[in-house]
mmCIF file of C-alpha atoms in Angstrom:
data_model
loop_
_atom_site.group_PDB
_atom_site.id
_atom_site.type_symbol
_atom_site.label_atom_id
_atom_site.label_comp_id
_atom_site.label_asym_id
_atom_site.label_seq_id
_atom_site.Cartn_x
_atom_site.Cartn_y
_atom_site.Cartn_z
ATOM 1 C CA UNK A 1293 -2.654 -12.831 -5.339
ATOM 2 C CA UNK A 1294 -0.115 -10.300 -3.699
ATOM 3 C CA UNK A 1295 1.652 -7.618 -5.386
ATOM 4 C CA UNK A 1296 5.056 -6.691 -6.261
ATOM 5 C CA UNK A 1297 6.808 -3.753 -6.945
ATOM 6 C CA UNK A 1298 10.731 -2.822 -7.663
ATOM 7 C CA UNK A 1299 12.424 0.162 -8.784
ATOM 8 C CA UNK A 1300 16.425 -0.080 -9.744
ATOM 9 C CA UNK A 1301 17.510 3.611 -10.312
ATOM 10 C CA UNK A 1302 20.279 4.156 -13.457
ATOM 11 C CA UNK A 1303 20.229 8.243 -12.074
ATOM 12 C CA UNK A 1304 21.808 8.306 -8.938
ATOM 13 C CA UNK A 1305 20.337 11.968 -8.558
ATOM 14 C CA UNK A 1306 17.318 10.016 -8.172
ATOM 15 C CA UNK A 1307 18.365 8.340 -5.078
ATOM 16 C CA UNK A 1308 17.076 10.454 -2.427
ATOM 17 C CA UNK A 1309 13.673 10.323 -4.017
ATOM 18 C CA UNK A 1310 14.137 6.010 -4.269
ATOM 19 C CA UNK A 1311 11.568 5.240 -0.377
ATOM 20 C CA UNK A 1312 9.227 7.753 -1.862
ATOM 21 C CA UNK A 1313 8.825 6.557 -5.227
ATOM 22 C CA UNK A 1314 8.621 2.994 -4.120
ATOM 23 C CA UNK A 1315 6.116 3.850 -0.834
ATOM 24 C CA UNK A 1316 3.534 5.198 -4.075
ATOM 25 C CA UNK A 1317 4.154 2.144 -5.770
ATOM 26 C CA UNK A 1318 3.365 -0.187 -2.939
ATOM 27 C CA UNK A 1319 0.736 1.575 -1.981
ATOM 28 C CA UNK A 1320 -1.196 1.156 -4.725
ATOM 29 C CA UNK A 1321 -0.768 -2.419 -4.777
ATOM 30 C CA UNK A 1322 -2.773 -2.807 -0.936
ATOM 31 C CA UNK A 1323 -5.989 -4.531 -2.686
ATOM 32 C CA UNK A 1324 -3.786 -7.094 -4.225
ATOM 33 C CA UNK A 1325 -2.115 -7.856 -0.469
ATOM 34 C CA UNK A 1326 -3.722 -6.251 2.781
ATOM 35 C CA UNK A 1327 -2.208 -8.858 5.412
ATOM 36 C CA UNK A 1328 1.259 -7.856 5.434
ATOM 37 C CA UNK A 1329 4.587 -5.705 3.316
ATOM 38 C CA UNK A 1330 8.076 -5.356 3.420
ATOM 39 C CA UNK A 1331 10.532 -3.662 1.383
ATOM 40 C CA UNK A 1332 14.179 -3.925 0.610
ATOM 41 C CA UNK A 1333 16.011 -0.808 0.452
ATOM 42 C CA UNK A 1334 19.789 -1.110 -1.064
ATOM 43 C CA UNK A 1335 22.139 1.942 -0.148
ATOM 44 C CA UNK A 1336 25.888 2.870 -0.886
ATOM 45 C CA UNK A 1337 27.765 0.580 1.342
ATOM 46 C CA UNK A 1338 29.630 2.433 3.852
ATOM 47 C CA UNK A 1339 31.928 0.984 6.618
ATOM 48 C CA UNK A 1340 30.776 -1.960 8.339
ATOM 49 C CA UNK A 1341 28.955 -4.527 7.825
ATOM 50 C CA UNK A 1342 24.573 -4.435 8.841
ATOM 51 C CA UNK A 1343 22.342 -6.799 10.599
ATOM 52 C CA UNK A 1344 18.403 -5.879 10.618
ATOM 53 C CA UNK A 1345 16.779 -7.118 13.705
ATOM 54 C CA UNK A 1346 12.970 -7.150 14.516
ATOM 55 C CA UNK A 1347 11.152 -7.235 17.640
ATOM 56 C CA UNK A 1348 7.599 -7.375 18.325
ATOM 57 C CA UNK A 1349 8.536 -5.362 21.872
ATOM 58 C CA UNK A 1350 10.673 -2.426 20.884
ATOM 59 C CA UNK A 1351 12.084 -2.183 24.292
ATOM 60 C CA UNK A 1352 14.109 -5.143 23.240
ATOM 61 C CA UNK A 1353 16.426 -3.060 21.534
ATOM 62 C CA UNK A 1354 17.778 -1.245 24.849
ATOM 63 C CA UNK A 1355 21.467 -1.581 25.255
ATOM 64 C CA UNK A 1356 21.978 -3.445 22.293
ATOM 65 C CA UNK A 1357 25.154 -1.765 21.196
ATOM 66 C CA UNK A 1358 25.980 -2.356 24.558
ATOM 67 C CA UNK A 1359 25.694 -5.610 24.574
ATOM 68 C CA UNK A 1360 26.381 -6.929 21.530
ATOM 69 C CA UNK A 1361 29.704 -4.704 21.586
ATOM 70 C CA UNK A 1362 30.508 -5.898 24.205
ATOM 71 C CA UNK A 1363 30.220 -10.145 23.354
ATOM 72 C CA UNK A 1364 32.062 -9.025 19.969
ATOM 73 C CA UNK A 1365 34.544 -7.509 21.508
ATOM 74 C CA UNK A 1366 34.194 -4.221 18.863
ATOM 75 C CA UNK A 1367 32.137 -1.181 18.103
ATOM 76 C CA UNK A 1368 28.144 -1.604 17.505
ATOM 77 C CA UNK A 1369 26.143 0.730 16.249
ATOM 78 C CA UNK A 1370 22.101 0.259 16.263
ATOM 79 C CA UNK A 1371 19.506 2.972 14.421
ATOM 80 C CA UNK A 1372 15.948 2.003 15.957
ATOM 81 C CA UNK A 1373 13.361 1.979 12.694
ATOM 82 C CA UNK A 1374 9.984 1.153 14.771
ATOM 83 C CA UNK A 1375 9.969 -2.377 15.222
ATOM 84 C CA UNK A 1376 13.491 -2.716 13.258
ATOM 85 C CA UNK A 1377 17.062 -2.027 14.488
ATOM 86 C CA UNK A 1378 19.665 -1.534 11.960
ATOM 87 C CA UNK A 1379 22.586 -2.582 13.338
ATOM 88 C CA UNK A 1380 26.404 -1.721 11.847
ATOM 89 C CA UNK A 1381 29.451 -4.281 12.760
ATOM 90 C CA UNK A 1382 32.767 -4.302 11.661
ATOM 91 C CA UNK A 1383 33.198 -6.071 8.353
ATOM 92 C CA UNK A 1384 32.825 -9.819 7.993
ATOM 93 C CA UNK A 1385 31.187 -9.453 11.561
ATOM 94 C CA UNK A 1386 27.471 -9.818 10.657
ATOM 95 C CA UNK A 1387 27.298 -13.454 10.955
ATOM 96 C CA UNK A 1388 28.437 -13.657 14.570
ATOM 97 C CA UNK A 1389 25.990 -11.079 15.065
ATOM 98 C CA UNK A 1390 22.902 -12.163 13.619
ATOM 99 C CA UNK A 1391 23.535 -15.804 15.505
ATOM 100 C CA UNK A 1392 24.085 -13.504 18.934
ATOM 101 C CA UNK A 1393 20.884 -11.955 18.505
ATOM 102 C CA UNK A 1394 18.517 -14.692 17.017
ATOM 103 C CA UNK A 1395 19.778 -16.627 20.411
ATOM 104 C CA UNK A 1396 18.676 -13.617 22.742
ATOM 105 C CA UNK A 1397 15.151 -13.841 21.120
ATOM 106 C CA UNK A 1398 15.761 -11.147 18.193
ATOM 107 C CA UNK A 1399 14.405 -12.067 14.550
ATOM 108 C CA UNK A 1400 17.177 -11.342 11.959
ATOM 109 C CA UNK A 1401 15.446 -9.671 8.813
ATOM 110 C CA UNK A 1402 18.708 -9.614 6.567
ATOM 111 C CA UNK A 1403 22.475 -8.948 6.287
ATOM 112 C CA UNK A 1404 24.568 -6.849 4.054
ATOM 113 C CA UNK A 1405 26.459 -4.075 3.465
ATOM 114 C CA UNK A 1406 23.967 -2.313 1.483
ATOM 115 C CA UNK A 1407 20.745 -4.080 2.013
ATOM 116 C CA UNK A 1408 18.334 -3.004 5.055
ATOM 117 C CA UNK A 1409 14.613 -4.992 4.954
ATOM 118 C CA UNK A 1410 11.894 -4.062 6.763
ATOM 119 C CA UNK A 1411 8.461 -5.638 6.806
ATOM 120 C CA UNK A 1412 5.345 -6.342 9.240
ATOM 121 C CA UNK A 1413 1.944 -7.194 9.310
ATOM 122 C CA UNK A 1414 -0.792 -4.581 8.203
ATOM 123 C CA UNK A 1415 -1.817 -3.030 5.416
ATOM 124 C CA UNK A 1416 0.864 -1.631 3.202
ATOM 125 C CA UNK A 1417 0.318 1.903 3.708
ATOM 126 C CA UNK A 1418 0.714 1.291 7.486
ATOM 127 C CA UNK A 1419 3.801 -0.593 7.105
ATOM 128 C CA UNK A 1420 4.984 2.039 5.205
ATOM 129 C CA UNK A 1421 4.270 4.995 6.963
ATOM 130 C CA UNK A 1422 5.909 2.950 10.541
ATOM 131 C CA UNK A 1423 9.063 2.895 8.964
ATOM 132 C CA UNK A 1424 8.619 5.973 6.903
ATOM 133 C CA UNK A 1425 9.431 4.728 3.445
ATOM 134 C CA UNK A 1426 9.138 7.740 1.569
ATOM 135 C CA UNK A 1427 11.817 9.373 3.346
ATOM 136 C CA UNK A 1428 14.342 6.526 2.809
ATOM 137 C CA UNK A 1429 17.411 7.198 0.155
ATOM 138 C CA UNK A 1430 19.341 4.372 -1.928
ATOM 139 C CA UNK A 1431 20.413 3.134 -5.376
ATOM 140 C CA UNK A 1432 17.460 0.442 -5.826
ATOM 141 C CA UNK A 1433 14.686 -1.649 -4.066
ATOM 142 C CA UNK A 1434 12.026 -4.260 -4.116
ATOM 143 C CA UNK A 1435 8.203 -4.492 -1.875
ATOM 144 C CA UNK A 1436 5.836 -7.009 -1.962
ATOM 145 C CA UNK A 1437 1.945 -6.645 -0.482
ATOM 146 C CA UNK A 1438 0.549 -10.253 0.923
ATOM 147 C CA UNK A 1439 -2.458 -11.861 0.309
ATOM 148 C CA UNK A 1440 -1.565 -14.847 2.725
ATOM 149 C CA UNK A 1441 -2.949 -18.158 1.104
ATOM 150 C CA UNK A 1442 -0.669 -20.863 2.150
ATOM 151 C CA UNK A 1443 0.796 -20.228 5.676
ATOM 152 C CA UNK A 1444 -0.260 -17.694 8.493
ATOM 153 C CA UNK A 1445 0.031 -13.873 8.652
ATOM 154 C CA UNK A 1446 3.739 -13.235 10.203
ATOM 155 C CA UNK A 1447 5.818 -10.726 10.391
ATOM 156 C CA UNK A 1448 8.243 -13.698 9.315
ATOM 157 C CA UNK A 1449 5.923 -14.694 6.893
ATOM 158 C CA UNK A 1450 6.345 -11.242 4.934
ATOM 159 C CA UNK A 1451 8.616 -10.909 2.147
ATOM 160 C CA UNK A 1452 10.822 -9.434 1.013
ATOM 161 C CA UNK A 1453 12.826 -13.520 2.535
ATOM 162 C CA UNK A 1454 16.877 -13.127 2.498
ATOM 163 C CA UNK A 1455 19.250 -16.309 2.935
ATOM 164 C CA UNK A 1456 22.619 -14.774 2.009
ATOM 165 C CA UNK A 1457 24.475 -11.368 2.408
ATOM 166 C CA UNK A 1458 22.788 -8.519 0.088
ATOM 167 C CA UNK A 1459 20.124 -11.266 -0.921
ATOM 168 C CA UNK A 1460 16.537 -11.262 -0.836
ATOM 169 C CA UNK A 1461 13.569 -12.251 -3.321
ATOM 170 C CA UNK A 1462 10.080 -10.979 -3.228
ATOM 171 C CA UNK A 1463 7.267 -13.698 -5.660
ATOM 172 C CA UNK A 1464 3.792 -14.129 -6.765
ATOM 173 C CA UNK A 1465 2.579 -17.459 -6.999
ATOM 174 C CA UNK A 1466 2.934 -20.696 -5.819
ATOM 175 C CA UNK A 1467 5.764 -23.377 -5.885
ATOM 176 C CA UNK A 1468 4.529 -27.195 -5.626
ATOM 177 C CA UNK A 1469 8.246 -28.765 -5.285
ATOM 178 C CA UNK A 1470 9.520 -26.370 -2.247
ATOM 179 C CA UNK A 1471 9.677 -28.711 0.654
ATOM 180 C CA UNK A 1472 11.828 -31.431 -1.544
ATOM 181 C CA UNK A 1473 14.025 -28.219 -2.578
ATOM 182 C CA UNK A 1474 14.145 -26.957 1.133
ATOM 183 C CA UNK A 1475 15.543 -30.440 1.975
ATOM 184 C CA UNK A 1476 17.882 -30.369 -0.450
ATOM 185 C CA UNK A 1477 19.409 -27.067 0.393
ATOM 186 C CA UNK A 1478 19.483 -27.760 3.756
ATOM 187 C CA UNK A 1479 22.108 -30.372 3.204
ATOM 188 C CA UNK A 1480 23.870 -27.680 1.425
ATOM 189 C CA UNK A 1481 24.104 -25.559 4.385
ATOM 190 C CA UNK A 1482 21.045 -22.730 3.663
ATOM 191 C CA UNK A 1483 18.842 -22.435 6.454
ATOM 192 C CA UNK A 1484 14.786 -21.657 6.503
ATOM 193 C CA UNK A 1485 13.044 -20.854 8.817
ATOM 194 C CA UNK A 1486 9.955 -20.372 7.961
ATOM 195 C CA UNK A 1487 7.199 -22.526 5.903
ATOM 196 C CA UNK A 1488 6.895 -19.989 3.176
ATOM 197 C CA UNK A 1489 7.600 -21.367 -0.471
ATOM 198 C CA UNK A 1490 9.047 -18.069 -1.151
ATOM 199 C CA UNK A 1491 12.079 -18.577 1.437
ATOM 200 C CA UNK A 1492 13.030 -21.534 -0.297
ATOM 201 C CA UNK A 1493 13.129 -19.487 -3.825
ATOM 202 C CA UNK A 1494 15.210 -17.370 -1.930
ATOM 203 C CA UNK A 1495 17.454 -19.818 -0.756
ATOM 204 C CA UNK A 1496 17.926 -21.470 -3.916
ATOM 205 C CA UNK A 1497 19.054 -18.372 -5.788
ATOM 206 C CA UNK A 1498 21.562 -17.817 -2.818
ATOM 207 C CA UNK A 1499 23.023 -21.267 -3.325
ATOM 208 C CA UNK A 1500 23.527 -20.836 -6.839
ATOM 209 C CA UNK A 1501 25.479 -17.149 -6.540
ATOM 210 C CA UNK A 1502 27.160 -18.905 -4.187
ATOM 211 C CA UNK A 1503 28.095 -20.936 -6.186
ATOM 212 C CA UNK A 1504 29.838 -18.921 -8.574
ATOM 213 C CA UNK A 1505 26.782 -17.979 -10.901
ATOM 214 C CA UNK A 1506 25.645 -14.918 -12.140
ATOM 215 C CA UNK A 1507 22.307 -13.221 -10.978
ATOM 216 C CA UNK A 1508 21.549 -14.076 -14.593
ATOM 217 C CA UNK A 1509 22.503 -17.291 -14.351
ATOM 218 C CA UNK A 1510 21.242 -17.901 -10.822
ATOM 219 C CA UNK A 1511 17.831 -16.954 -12.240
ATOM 220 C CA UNK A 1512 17.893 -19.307 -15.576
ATOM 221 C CA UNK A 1513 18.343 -22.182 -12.991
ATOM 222 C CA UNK A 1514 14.514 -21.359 -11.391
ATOM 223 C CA UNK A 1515 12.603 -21.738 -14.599
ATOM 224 C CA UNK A 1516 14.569 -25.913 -14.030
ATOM 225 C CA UNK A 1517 14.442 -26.603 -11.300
ATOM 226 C CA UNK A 1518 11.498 -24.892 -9.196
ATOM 227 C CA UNK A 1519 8.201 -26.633 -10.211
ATOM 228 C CA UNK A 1520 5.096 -24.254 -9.925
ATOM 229 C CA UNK A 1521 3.796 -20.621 -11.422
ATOM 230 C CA UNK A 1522 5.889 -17.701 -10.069
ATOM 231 C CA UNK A 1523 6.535 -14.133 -10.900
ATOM 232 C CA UNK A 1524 10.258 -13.484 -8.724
ATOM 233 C CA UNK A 1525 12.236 -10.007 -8.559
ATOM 234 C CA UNK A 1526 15.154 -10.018 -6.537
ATOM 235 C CA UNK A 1527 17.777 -8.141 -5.438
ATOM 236 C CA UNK A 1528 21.479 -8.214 -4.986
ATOM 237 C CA UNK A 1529 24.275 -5.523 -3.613
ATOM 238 C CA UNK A 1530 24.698 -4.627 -7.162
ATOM 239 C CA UNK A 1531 21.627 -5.982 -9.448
ATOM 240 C CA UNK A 1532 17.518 -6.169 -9.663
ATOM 241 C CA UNK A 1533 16.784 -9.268 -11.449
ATOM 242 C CA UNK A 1534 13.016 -10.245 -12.536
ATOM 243 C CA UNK A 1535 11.392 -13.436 -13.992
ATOM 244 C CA UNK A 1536 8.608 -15.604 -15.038
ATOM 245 C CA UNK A 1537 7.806 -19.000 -15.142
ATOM 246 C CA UNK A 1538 6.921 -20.393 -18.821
ATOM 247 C CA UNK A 1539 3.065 -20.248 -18.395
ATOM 248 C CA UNK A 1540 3.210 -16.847 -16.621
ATOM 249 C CA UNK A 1541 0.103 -16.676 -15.469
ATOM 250 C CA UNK A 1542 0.637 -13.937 -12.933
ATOM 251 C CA UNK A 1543 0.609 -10.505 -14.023
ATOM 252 C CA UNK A 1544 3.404 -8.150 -14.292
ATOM 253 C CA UNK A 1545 4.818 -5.479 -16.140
ATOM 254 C CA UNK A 1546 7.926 -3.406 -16.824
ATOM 255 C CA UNK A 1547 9.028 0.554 -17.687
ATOM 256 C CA UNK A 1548 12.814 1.478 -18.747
ATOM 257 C CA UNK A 1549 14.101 4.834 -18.896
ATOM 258 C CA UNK A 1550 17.406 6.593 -19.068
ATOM 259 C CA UNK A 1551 16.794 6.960 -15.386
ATOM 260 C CA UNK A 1552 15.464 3.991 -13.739
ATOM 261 C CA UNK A 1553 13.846 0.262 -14.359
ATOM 262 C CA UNK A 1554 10.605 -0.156 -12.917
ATOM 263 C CA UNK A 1555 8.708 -3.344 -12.033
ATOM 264 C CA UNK A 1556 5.173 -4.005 -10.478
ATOM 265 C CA UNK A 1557 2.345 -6.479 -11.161
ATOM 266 C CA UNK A 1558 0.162 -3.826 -12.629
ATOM 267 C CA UNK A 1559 0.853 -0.788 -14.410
ATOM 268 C CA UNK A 1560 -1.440 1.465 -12.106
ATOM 269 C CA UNK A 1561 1.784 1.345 -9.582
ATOM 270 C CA UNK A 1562 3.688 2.882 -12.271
ATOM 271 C CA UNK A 1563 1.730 5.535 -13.527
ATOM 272 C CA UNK A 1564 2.988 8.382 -11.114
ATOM 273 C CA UNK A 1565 7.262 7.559 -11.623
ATOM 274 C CA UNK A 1566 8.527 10.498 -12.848
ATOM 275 C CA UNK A 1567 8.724 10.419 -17.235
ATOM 276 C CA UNK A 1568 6.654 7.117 -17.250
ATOM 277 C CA UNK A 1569 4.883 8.710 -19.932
ATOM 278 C CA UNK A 1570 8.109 8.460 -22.301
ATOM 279 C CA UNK A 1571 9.210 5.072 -20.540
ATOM 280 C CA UNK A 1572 9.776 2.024 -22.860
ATOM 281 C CA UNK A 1573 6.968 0.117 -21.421
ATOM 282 C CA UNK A 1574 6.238 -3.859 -21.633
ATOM 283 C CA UNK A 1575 4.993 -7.217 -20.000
ATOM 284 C CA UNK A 1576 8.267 -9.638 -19.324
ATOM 285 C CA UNK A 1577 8.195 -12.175 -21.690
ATOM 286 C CA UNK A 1578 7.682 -15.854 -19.950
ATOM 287 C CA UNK A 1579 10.588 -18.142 -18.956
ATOM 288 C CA UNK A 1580 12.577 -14.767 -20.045
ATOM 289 C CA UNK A 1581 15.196 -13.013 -17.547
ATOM 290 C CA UNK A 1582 15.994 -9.568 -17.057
ATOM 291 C CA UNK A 1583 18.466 -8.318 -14.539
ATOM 292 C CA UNK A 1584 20.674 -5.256 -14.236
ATOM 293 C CA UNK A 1585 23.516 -5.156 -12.664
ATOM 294 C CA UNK A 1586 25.627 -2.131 -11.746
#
């Protein structure tokens, strides 16, 4: 089941409105995933790079600037989001960070230098409300609600997954070829670490911008190479990308305006965005792309 739901603003005097509009959006999508949400919120880069850390135990987070300061050898800066820490490093830092804090117990949730992800177990107006989503600014996002069907209820387990800097891929369906693809890209250096099929998408579109592709182009090679139904929107530092496989069996739907591109898998998330009643509305079209990129 689960639900998706993505919003990649085109008015940037919308951006201090972005947490709210997307907390109503995934919202309304609880029925179709009560164990678990997460959302990806992109921002304005600003100096540094960030690392967002989890903890089950809060209280895991004291003296972490401190500390990891200290083992970098340079200024740390952490912003405490409930269970989260956002954490800002000097640029090109964040890998030695995330590996200095996964080894001290601390569950990395993404990197970037515009990308913050944030995601837990519980209903999706819970999750949102913790981290207070509707108060969060930025240029575009992506959430996902879980219905868990094929591995357990995890805060790792929660999507939105990220493999690579500014990354990260929220899907609805079910992939039958991920554990010969996860094998694969481990030899190529992309690390999973968790059973979900989804992390493996995620992965796999990281290896292929890595590569040199396009988002575009990253997200032609799915409908190949990944065996299975699947509805995927992801997100980059600069794009919002959405597609289907060729049966499509998963529902979704799309709005355009002069202000913003809108995603979810049913229109009822949509129906309170501001001028949705003049929005170009329409189901994506299988095997199709569509990504914007700014």
């Amino acid at each position: 089941m689960c639900g998706i739901v993505g919003l990649y603003l085109k008015n940037d005097a919308l951006q201090p409105r972005l947490g709210a509009m997307l907390a109503g959006m995934l919202i309304t999508m609880s029925d179709r995933g009560p164990d678990s949400a997460g959302i990806a919120i992109y921002g304005t880069p600003g100096a540094g790079d960030k690392v967002t850390l989890q903890s089950d135990d809060p209280a895991a987070f004291a003296g972490l600037a401190e500390a990891m300061g200290a083992a970098l050898g340079a200024g740390v800066t952490v912003r405490i989001v409930a269970t989260h820490a956002v954490v800002t490093v000097p640029d090109g830092r964040a890998p030695e960070a995330a590996a200095w804090a996964e080894a001290r117990g601390l569950r990395v949730m993404g990197t970037g230098a515009a990308m913050e992800i944030f995601k837990e177990t519980g209903s999706p107006r819970a999750v949102a409300e913790r981290f207070g989503l509707a108060g969060m600014a930025g240029t575009h996002g992506i959430g996902h609600t879980r219905m868990a069907t094929e591995s357990a209820v995890t805060t790792l387990g929660a999507h939105p997954f990220s493999t690579a800097a500014d990354q990260c891929l929220v899907h609805n369906g079910s992939l039958s070829n991920h554990n010969a693809m996860r094998r694969r890209l481990a030899r190529k250096g992309f690390r999973t670490r968790t059973e979900n099929d989804t992390e493996v998408a995620a992965a796999y579109i990281s290896s292929r911008i890595a590569g040199g592709e396009s988002l575009g182009q990253a997200l032609e090679g799915t409908l190949a190479d990944l065996d299975g139904f699947f509805t995927f929107v992801t997100g980059t530092r600069t794009g919002f990308g959405v597609v289907r496989d060729p049966i499509a069996c998963k529902p979704a739907v799309m709005a355009e305006t002069g202000d913003y591109v809108a995603f979810a898998s049913e229109y009822r998330a949509l129906v309170d965005l501001p001028g949705i009643a003049d929005a170009r509305v329409w189901e994506p079209e299988p095997a199709t792309v569509y990504f914007w990129e700014r």
